[in-house]
Amino acid sequence: MIEAERFLTSLAQALSTASLYEEDHPLRGKVLDQGFLRLQDLCDRSGEPVFTFMEDDVLFDGAPVRSLRSWMWAERLARVGVQRIEIVGSPEPDEYAEFVGILCQRLRGEEHESDDGARLRSFRYGAVGIASAAEPSVHHGAGEQGSRAVAGFLDEASALDWVLDEVRSGRELQMLEVDLVARALGAAMRSGVDFLIPVLRLEEFDAFTTVHSMNVAILSMAFGEFLGLDRKQIHQLGVAGILHDLGKTRIPHAVLEKESDFTDEEWTQVRSHPEIGARLILQSDERLEIPAVVAYEHHMTYDGGGYPSPARPRPCHPLSHLVQLADVYDTLAAPRPYRAALRRDQIVAVLTKGTGSAFDPHLAHGFKRMIAEWETKMQVFDERDAAEASLAAT
Ligand SMILES: [Fe+2]
Ligand SMILES: [Fe+2]
């Protein structure tokens, strides 16, 4: 049983790595190599293993694997018609890589040829005739759940507001609070019958720092979830999203509200926020390397432009590209003093235009898919929703 768990865990890792990194990235090859070793261990031990993915259960040779109960990938694979995987004979490494590629294509919703699996001698996969396992989860409407969640988000916004005020006043970054806010956001998004992506418009809090940071955290975590990243990475994305604009606590509000016509001094201030933010994060805790890197890189573009401009150009961390998409989405979706909020189709057009130049094409494509596929989960909540939730709770 342990070999079965290890193999499925490595398969999930291969699928999420493929979501995050482009095809020729060395990490993809490394994860595939590790997965193949796990597969060999499994075949040595079990002969011809059979996995079945039900709604909440993973069956291995007909018996439930308890440690993989509610395993996210079971539902995902079942939803794209892979409810059963059988491994026969002695698979070759290339064959395993091809199998993973086919699963990725299916998960991405890309066209696949009807005989795409016929070439694979050792892997058989498909439906098992359990209709309910293949059906997409039913959207129950985010109304009640959303209102309940937004009441909680008000508390988190207050906590984050305090954290940012402390930094604004020159005091230390309270990382414990940031960590708790990220945890609470993640838990609230998953708390109901359906996954929820609330986009907050809370007028009693600063739209440029507190509310924007929460939204970027929420959208980044949602995108991480969509890509199938693990819980640790999703939490890291939450922390990185909350802190990506920390350096803006050093910029006067009047400058933040401007769209253009910056003086040279103001422009220098604006462009310095990634560097200042990264430094503030590392001063608080040296172990926060990823959030510091994301804060530093979130205005660097995929083609090497943007700011800051490091002396020695190098590719950005993929999580920076990921948070950048969430950042752009929320910036455009929020009303600003100088313009109305953009509609979703207008934002998608901006993302399409910048794909390959401003944005990592692989991730931009995924982000647009999330917006399309999870459209009903993305809902705007404001103070009125929170007030209704408080009334409902009393
Ligand atoms: Fe920024
Ligand atoms: Fe931002």
CSV table of C-alpha atoms and ligand atoms in Angstrom, one decimal:
chain,number,residue,atom,x,y,z
A,1,MET,CA,0.0,0.0,0.0
A,2,ILE,CA,2.8,2.4,0.8
A,3,GLU,CA,4.3,2.0,-2.7
A,4,ALA,CA,0.8,2.9,-4.1
A,5,GLU,CA,0.6,6.1,-2.0
A,6,ARG,CA,4.2,7.1,-3.0
A,7,PHE,CA,3.5,6.5,-6.6
A,8,LEU,CA,0.3,8.6,-6.6
A,9,THR,CA,1.9,11.4,-4.6
A,10,SER,CA,4.7,11.5,-7.2
A,11,LEU,CA,2.2,11.5,-10.0
A,12,ALA,CA,0.4,14.5,-8.4
A,13,GLN,CA,3.8,16.2,-8.1
A,14,ALA,CA,4.5,15.7,-11.7
A,15,LEU,CA,1.0,17.0,-12.7
A,16,SER,CA,1.4,20.2,-10.5
A,17,THR,CA,5.0,20.7,-11.7
A,18,ALA,CA,3.8,20.6,-15.2
A,19,SER,CA,1.2,23.3,-14.4
A,20,LEU,CA,3.8,25.6,-13.0
A,21,TYR,CA,6.8,25.1,-15.2
A,22,GLU,CA,7.3,25.2,-19.0
A,23,GLU,CA,7.9,22.0,-20.9
A,24,ASP,CA,11.7,22.2,-21.1
A,25,HIS,CA,12.2,23.1,-17.4
A,26,PRO,CA,14.7,20.7,-15.7
A,27,LEU,CA,12.5,20.3,-12.7
A,28,ARG,CA,9.8,18.6,-14.8
A,29,GLY,CA,12.4,16.0,-15.9
A,30,LYS,CA,13.5,15.5,-12.4
A,31,VAL,CA,10.0,14.9,-11.0
A,32,LEU,CA,9.3,12.5,-13.8
A,33,ASP,CA,12.5,10.5,-13.1
A,34,GLN,CA,11.5,10.3,-9.4
A,35,GLY,CA,8.0,9.3,-10.3
A,36,PHE,CA,9.3,6.5,-12.6
A,37,LEU,CA,11.3,5.0,-9.8
A,38,ARG,CA,8.2,5.0,-7.6
A,39,LEU,CA,6.3,3.3,-10.4
A,40,GLN,CA,9.0,0.6,-10.7
A,41,ASP,CA,8.8,0.0,-6.9
A,42,LEU,CA,5.0,-0.3,-7.2
A,43,CYS,CA,5.1,-2.7,-10.1
A,44,ASP,CA,7.8,-4.8,-8.4
A,45,ARG,CA,5.6,-5.1,-5.4
A,46,SER,CA,2.1,-5.4,-6.9
A,47,GLY,CA,2.4,-6.8,-10.4
A,48,GLU,CA,-0.4,-5.0,-12.3
A,49,PRO,CA,-1.7,-2.3,-10.1
A,50,VAL,CA,-5.2,-0.8,-10.6
A,51,PHE,CA,-6.3,2.6,-9.2
A,52,THR,CA,-9.9,3.8,-9.1
A,53,PHE,CA,-10.8,7.3,-8.3
A,54,MET,CA,-14.2,7.9,-6.7
A,55,GLU,CA,-15.6,11.2,-5.4
A,56,ASP,CA,-13.9,11.0,-2.1
A,57,ASP,CA,-11.9,7.8,-2.2
A,58,VAL,CA,-8.9,6.3,-4.0
A,59,LEU,CA,-9.1,2.5,-4.4
A,60,PHE,CA,-5.9,0.5,-4.9
A,61,ASP,CA,-6.6,-3.0,-6.2
A,62,GLY,CA,-10.1,-2.5,-4.9
A,63,ALA,CA,-9.3,-1.4,-1.4
A,64,PRO,CA,-9.6,2.2,-0.2
A,65,VAL,CA,-6.3,4.0,0.5
A,66,ARG,CA,-7.1,5.8,3.8
A,67,SER,CA,-4.3,8.3,3.7
A,68,LEU,CA,-5.6,9.5,0.3
A,69,ARG,CA,-9.2,10.1,1.4
A,70,SER,CA,-10.5,13.3,-0.2
A,71,TRP,CA,-7.3,13.5,-2.3
A,72,MET,CA,-7.8,16.5,-4.6
A,73,TRP,CA,-6.4,14.8,-7.6
A,74,ALA,CA,-8.9,11.9,-7.4
A,75,GLU,CA,-11.7,14.3,-8.1
A,76,ARG,CA,-9.8,16.2,-10.8
A,77,LEU,CA,-8.8,13.1,-12.7
A,78,ALA,CA,-12.3,11.6,-12.4
A,79,ARG,CA,-13.8,14.8,-13.7
A,80,VAL,CA,-11.7,14.6,-16.9
A,81,GLY,CA,-12.8,11.0,-17.4
A,82,VAL,CA,-9.8,9.3,-15.8
A,83,GLN,CA,-11.6,7.3,-13.1
A,84,ARG,CA,-9.4,4.2,-13.4
A,85,ILE,CA,-5.7,3.7,-14.1
A,86,GLU,CA,-4.3,0.2,-14.8
A,87,ILE,CA,-0.7,-0.5,-15.2
A,88,VAL,CA,0.3,-3.6,-17.0
A,89,GLY,CA,3.6,-5.1,-18.1
A,90,SER,CA,6.9,-3.2,-17.5
A,91,PRO,CA,6.4,0.5,-18.3
A,92,GLU,CA,9.4,2.4,-19.8
A,93,PRO,CA,10.3,5.9,-18.7
A,94,ASP,CA,9.3,7.5,-22.0
A,95,GLU,CA,5.9,5.9,-21.7
A,96,TYR,CA,5.4,7.2,-18.2
A,97,ALA,CA,6.4,10.7,-19.3
A,98,GLU,CA,3.9,10.4,-22.2
A,99,PHE,CA,1.2,9.2,-19.8
A,100,VAL,CA,1.8,12.2,-17.5
A,101,GLY,CA,1.6,14.5,-20.6
A,102,ILE,CA,-1.7,13.1,-21.6
A,103,LEU,CA,-3.2,13.5,-18.1
A,104,CYS,CA,-1.9,17.2,-18.1
A,105,GLN,CA,-3.6,17.8,-21.5
A,106,ARG,CA,-6.8,16.4,-20.2
A,107,LEU,CA,-6.6,18.4,-17.0
A,108,ARG,CA,-5.9,21.6,-19.0
A,109,GLY,CA,-9.0,20.9,-21.1
A,110,GLU,CA,-6.9,20.7,-24.2
A,111,GLU,CA,-8.1,18.8,-27.2
A,112,HIS,CA,-6.8,15.2,-27.1
A,113,GLU,CA,-7.0,12.7,-29.9
A,114,SER,CA,-9.3,9.8,-29.3
A,115,ASP,CA,-6.4,7.3,-29.6
A,116,ASP,CA,-4.0,9.3,-27.5
A,117,GLY,CA,-3.7,6.5,-25.1
A,118,ALA,CA,-3.6,3.7,-27.6
A,119,ARG,CA,0.2,4.1,-28.1
A,120,LEU,CA,0.7,3.4,-24.4
A,121,ARG,CA,1.3,-0.3,-23.9
A,122,SER,CA,1.5,-0.2,-20.2
A,123,PHE,CA,-1.1,2.4,-19.1
A,124,ARG,CA,-4.8,1.9,-19.5
A,125,TYR,CA,-7.1,4.5,-18.2
A,126,GLY,CA,-10.7,5.8,-18.6
A,127,ALA,CA,-14.1,5.8,-17.0
A,128,VAL,CA,-15.5,3.0,-14.8
A,129,GLY,CA,-19.1,3.9,-15.4
A,130,ILE,CA,-19.7,5.7,-12.1
A,131,ALA,CA,-21.6,8.7,-13.5
A,132,SER,CA,-21.5,10.7,-10.3
A,133,ALA,CA,-17.7,10.6,-10.0
A,134,ALA,CA,-17.3,12.2,-13.4
A,135,GLU,CA,-19.8,15.0,-13.0
A,136,PRO,CA,-18.4,18.4,-12.2
A,137,SER,CA,-19.2,19.5,-8.7
A,138,VAL,CA,-22.5,21.3,-8.6
A,139,HIS,CA,-22.3,25.0,-7.8
A,140,HIS,CA,-24.6,25.7,-4.9
A,141,GLY,CA,-24.4,29.5,-5.2
A,142,ALA,CA,-22.0,31.4,-3.0
A,143,GLY,CA,-24.7,33.5,-1.4
A,144,GLU,CA,-25.0,32.2,2.1
A,145,GLN,CA,-21.5,30.8,2.2
A,146,GLY,CA,-20.0,34.0,0.7
A,147,SER,CA,-21.8,36.2,3.2
A,148,ARG,CA,-20.6,34.0,6.1
A,149,ALA,CA,-17.1,34.1,4.7
A,150,VAL,CA,-17.0,37.8,4.1
A,151,ALA,CA,-17.9,38.5,7.7
A,152,GLY,CA,-14.7,36.6,8.6
A,153,PHE,CA,-12.8,38.5,6.0
A,154,LEU,CA,-13.7,41.8,7.7
A,155,ASP,CA,-11.8,40.5,10.8
A,156,GLU,CA,-8.9,39.5,8.7
A,157,ALA,CA,-8.9,42.9,7.0
A,158,SER,CA,-8.8,44.6,10.4
A,159,ALA,CA,-5.9,42.4,11.4
A,160,LEU,CA,-4.0,43.2,8.2
A,161,ASP,CA,-4.8,46.9,8.5
A,162,TRP,CA,-3.2,46.9,11.9
A,163,VAL,CA,-0.1,45.0,10.6
A,164,LEU,CA,0.4,47.5,7.7
A,165,ASP,CA,-0.2,50.5,10.1
A,166,GLU,CA,2.6,49.1,12.4
A,167,VAL,CA,5.0,48.9,9.4
A,168,ARG,CA,3.9,52.4,8.3
A,169,SER,CA,4.8,53.7,11.7
A,170,GLY,CA,8.2,52.2,11.5
A,171,ARG,CA,7.6,49.2,13.7
A,172,GLU,CA,8.4,45.6,12.9
A,173,LEU,CA,6.4,43.5,10.5
A,174,GLN,CA,4.2,41.2,12.6
A,175,MET,CA,4.7,38.0,10.7
A,176,LEU,CA,2.6,35.8,13.0
A,177,GLU,CA,-0.4,37.9,12.2
A,178,VAL,CA,0.3,37.7,8.5
A,179,ASP,CA,0.6,34.0,8.7
A,180,LEU,CA,-2.7,33.8,10.6
A,181,VAL,CA,-4.5,36.0,8.0
A,182,ALA,CA,-3.2,33.8,5.2
A,183,ARG,CA,-4.4,30.6,7.0
A,184,ALA,CA,-7.8,32.2,7.7
A,185,LEU,CA,-8.2,33.2,4.1
A,186,GLY,CA,-7.4,29.8,2.8
A,187,ALA,CA,-9.7,28.1,5.3
A,188,ALA,CA,-12.6,30.5,4.5
A,189,MET,CA,-12.3,29.9,0.8
A,190,ARG,CA,-12.6,26.1,1.4
A,191,SER,CA,-15.1,26.3,4.2
A,192,GLY,CA,-18.3,25.7,2.2
A,193,VAL,CA,-19.8,23.2,-0.1
A,194,ASP,CA,-18.0,24.9,-3.0
A,195,PHE,CA,-14.6,26.6,-3.3
A,196,LEU,CA,-15.1,30.3,-3.1
A,197,ILE,CA,-13.0,33.2,-4.5
A,198,PRO,CA,-14.3,36.4,-3.0
A,199,VAL,CA,-13.0,39.6,-4.5
A,200,LEU,CA,-13.4,42.2,-1.7
A,201,ARG,CA,-14.4,45.8,-2.0
A,202,LEU,CA,-14.4,47.0,1.6
A,203,GLU,CA,-14.7,50.8,1.7
A,204,GLU,CA,-13.8,51.1,5.4
A,205,PHE,CA,-10.3,49.8,4.6
A,206,ASP,CA,-7.5,51.2,2.4
A,207,ALA,CA,-8.2,50.1,-1.1
A,208,PHE,CA,-4.6,50.5,-2.3
A,209,THR,CA,-3.0,48.4,0.5
A,210,THR,CA,-5.2,46.4,2.8
A,211,VAL,CA,-8.0,45.4,0.4
A,212,HIS,CA,-5.7,45.0,-2.6
A,213,SER,CA,-3.3,42.8,-0.7
A,214,MET,CA,-6.0,40.5,0.6
A,215,ASN,CA,-7.5,40.2,-2.9
A,216,VAL,CA,-4.1,39.4,-4.4
A,217,ALA,CA,-3.6,36.8,-1.7
A,218,ILE,CA,-7.0,35.3,-2.4
A,219,LEU,CA,-6.5,35.2,-6.2
A,220,SER,CA,-3.0,33.8,-5.9
A,221,MET,CA,-4.2,31.0,-3.6
A,222,ALA,CA,-7.1,30.3,-5.8
A,223,PHE,CA,-4.8,30.1,-8.8
A,224,GLY,CA,-2.4,27.8,-6.9
A,225,GLU,CA,-5.4,25.6,-6.1
A,226,PHE,CA,-6.5,25.6,-9.7
A,227,LEU,CA,-3.0,24.5,-10.8
A,228,GLY,CA,-3.0,21.7,-8.2
A,229,LEU,CA,-0.2,23.1,-6.1
A,230,ASP,CA,0.2,21.5,-2.6
A,231,ARG,CA,-1.1,23.2,0.6
A,232,LYS,CA,2.3,24.4,1.6
A,233,GLN,CA,2.8,26.3,-1.7
A,234,ILE,CA,-0.7,27.6,-1.6
A,235,HIS,CA,-0.1,29.0,1.9
A,236,GLN,CA,3.2,30.5,0.7
A,237,LEU,CA,1.3,32.2,-2.1
A,238,GLY,CA,-1.2,33.6,0.5
A,239,VAL,CA,1.7,35.1,2.5
A,240,ALA,CA,3.4,36.4,-0.6
A,241,GLY,CA,0.2,37.9,-1.9
A,242,ILE,CA,-0.5,39.7,1.4
A,243,LEU,CA,3.1,41.1,1.4
A,244,HIS,CA,3.7,41.8,-2.3
A,245,ASP,CA,3.1,45.5,-1.9
A,246,LEU,CA,4.4,45.9,1.6
A,247,GLY,CA,6.9,48.6,0.3
A,248,LYS,CA,3.9,50.8,-0.5
A,249,THR,CA,3.5,51.5,3.2
A,250,ARG,CA,6.5,53.9,2.6
A,251,ILE,CA,4.7,55.7,-0.3
A,252,PRO,CA,2.4,58.7,0.5
A,253,HIS,CA,-1.2,58.0,-0.2
A,254,ALA,CA,-1.5,60.9,-2.6
A,255,VAL,CA,1.1,59.3,-4.8
A,256,LEU,CA,-0.6,55.9,-4.7
A,257,GLU,CA,-3.9,57.5,-5.9
A,258,LYS,CA,-2.2,59.0,-9.0
A,259,GLU,CA,-2.4,57.2,-12.4
A,260,SER,CA,0.2,59.3,-14.2
A,261,ASP,CA,1.9,62.7,-14.2
A,262,PHE,CA,4.3,61.6,-11.5
A,263,THR,CA,7.1,63.9,-10.7
A,264,ASP,CA,10.6,62.3,-11.0
A,265,GLU,CA,10.7,62.0,-7.2
A,266,GLU,CA,7.2,60.3,-7.0
A,267,TRP,CA,8.1,57.9,-9.8
A,268,THR,CA,11.3,56.9,-8.0
A,269,GLN,CA,9.2,56.3,-4.9
A,270,VAL,CA,6.7,54.1,-6.8
A,271,ARG,CA,9.5,52.1,-8.4
A,272,SER,CA,11.2,51.5,-5.1
A,273,HIS,CA,8.4,49.7,-3.4
A,274,PRO,CA,9.4,46.2,-4.5
A,275,GLU,CA,12.9,46.6,-3.1
A,276,ILE,CA,11.7,48.2,0.1
A,277,GLY,CA,9.1,45.5,0.6
A,278,ALA,CA,11.6,42.7,0.1
A,279,ARG,CA,14.0,44.3,2.6
A,280,LEU,CA,11.2,44.8,5.2
A,281,ILE,CA,10.2,41.2,4.9
A,282,LEU,CA,13.7,39.8,5.2
A,283,GLN,CA,14.4,42.1,8.2
A,284,SER,CA,11.4,40.5,9.9
A,285,ASP,CA,12.4,36.9,9.2
A,286,GLU,CA,15.3,35.7,7.0
A,287,ARG,CA,13.4,32.5,6.3
A,288,LEU,CA,10.7,34.3,4.4
A,289,GLU,CA,12.7,34.0,1.2
A,290,ILE,CA,9.8,33.3,-1.2
A,291,PRO,CA,7.6,36.2,-0.1
A,292,ALA,CA,10.6,38.5,-0.3
A,293,VAL,CA,11.5,37.3,-3.8
A,294,VAL,CA,7.9,37.8,-4.9
A,295,ALA,CA,7.8,41.3,-3.4
A,296,TYR,CA,11.0,42.1,-5.2
A,297,GLU,CA,10.0,40.6,-8.6
A,298,HIS,CA,6.3,41.2,-8.9
A,299,HIS,CA,6.7,44.2,-11.3
A,300,MET,CA,9.4,42.5,-13.4
A,301,THR,CA,8.0,41.3,-16.7
A,302,TYR,CA,8.5,37.9,-18.4
A,303,ASP,CA,10.6,39.4,-21.2
A,304,GLY,CA,13.0,41.0,-18.7
A,305,GLY,CA,11.4,44.5,-18.5
A,306,GLY,CA,9.6,46.2,-15.7
A,307,TYR,CA,11.3,47.2,-12.4
A,308,PRO,CA,13.5,47.0,-10.5
A,309,SER,CA,16.3,46.1,-13.0
A,310,PRO,CA,18.8,43.9,-11.3
A,311,ALA,CA,22.5,44.3,-12.4
A,312,ARG,CA,22.5,40.7,-13.6
A,313,PRO,CA,19.2,39.8,-15.4
A,314,ARG,CA,17.8,36.4,-14.5
A,315,PRO,CA,14.5,34.6,-14.8
A,316,CYS,CA,11.9,35.4,-12.1
A,317,HIS,CA,10.6,32.8,-9.7
A,318,PRO,CA,7.4,31.2,-11.1
A,319,LEU,CA,5.5,32.2,-8.0
A,320,SER,CA,6.4,35.8,-8.8
A,321,HIS,CA,4.9,35.5,-12.2
A,322,LEU,CA,1.9,33.8,-10.6
A,323,VAL,CA,1.3,36.6,-8.0
A,324,GLN,CA,1.9,39.2,-10.8
A,325,LEU,CA,-1.2,37.9,-12.7
A,326,ALA,CA,-3.3,38.1,-9.5
A,327,ASP,CA,-1.9,41.6,-8.9
A,328,VAL,CA,-2.8,42.8,-12.4
A,329,TYR,CA,-6.3,41.2,-12.2
A,330,ASP,CA,-7.2,42.9,-9.0
A,331,THR,CA,-5.7,46.3,-10.0
A,332,LEU,CA,-7.8,46.3,-13.2
A,333,ALA,CA,-10.9,44.9,-11.5
A,334,ALA,CA,-11.0,47.6,-8.8
A,335,PRO,CA,-12.4,51.0,-9.4
A,336,ARG,CA,-9.8,53.8,-9.2
A,337,PRO,CA,-10.3,57.5,-8.6
A,338,TYR,CA,-9.3,58.1,-12.3
A,339,ARG,CA,-11.2,55.2,-13.9
A,340,ALA,CA,-14.0,52.7,-13.5
A,341,ALA,CA,-13.4,49.0,-12.8
A,342,LEU,CA,-12.7,47.0,-15.9
A,343,ARG,CA,-15.0,44.1,-16.8
A,344,ARG,CA,-13.7,40.6,-16.8
A,345,ASP,CA,-13.6,40.4,-20.6
A,346,GLN,CA,-11.6,43.6,-20.7
A,347,ILE,CA,-9.1,42.2,-18.1
A,348,VAL,CA,-8.8,39.0,-20.2
A,349,ALA,CA,-8.0,41.1,-23.2
A,350,VAL,CA,-5.2,42.9,-21.3
A,351,LEU,CA,-3.8,39.5,-20.2
A,352,THR,CA,-3.9,38.2,-23.7
A,353,LYS,CA,-2.2,41.3,-25.1
A,354,GLY,CA,0.6,40.9,-22.5
A,355,THR,CA,1.1,37.2,-22.9
A,356,GLY,CA,4.7,36.4,-23.7
A,357,SER,CA,5.9,39.9,-23.1
A,358,ALA,CA,4.6,41.1,-19.7
A,359,PHE,CA,3.3,37.7,-18.6
A,360,ASP,CA,4.6,34.2,-18.5
A,361,PRO,CA,2.6,32.5,-21.4
A,362,HIS,CA,2.2,29.2,-19.6
A,363,LEU,CA,0.8,30.8,-16.4
A,364,ALA,CA,-1.2,33.5,-18.2
A,365,HIS,CA,-3.0,30.8,-20.2
A,366,GLY,CA,-3.8,29.0,-17.0
A,367,PHE,CA,-5.0,32.1,-15.2
A,368,LYS,CA,-7.4,32.9,-18.1
A,369,ARG,CA,-8.7,29.3,-17.8
A,370,MET,CA,-9.3,29.7,-14.1
A,371,ILE,CA,-11.2,32.9,-14.7
A,372,ALA,CA,-13.4,31.1,-17.3
A,373,GLU,CA,-13.9,27.8,-15.5
A,374,TRP,CA,-14.3,29.2,-12.0
A,375,GLU,CA,-16.3,32.3,-13.1
A,376,THR,CA,-19.2,31.4,-10.8
A,377,LYS,CA,-16.8,31.0,-7.8
A,378,MET,CA,-15.4,34.5,-8.2
A,379,GLN,CA,-17.8,37.0,-6.6
A,380,VAL,CA,-17.5,40.6,-5.4
A,381,PHE,CA,-18.3,41.2,-1.7
A,382,ASP,CA,-18.6,44.5,0.0
A,383,GLU,CA,-19.6,45.8,3.5
A,384,ARG,CA,-23.3,45.3,2.8
A,385,ASP,CA,-22.7,41.5,2.4
A,386,ALA,CA,-20.8,41.6,5.7
A,387,ALA,CA,-23.6,43.5,7.4
A,388,GLU,CA,-26.2,40.9,6.2
A,389,ALA,CA,-23.9,38.1,7.4
A,390,SER,CA,-23.7,39.6,10.8
A,391,LEU,CA,-27.5,40.0,11.0
A,392,ALA,CA,-28.0,36.4,9.8
A,393,ALA,CA,-25.6,35.2,12.5
A,394,THR,CA,-27.5,37.0,15.3
B,1,FE,FE,3.3,46.5,-6.6
B,2,FE,FE,-0.1,45.2,-6.1
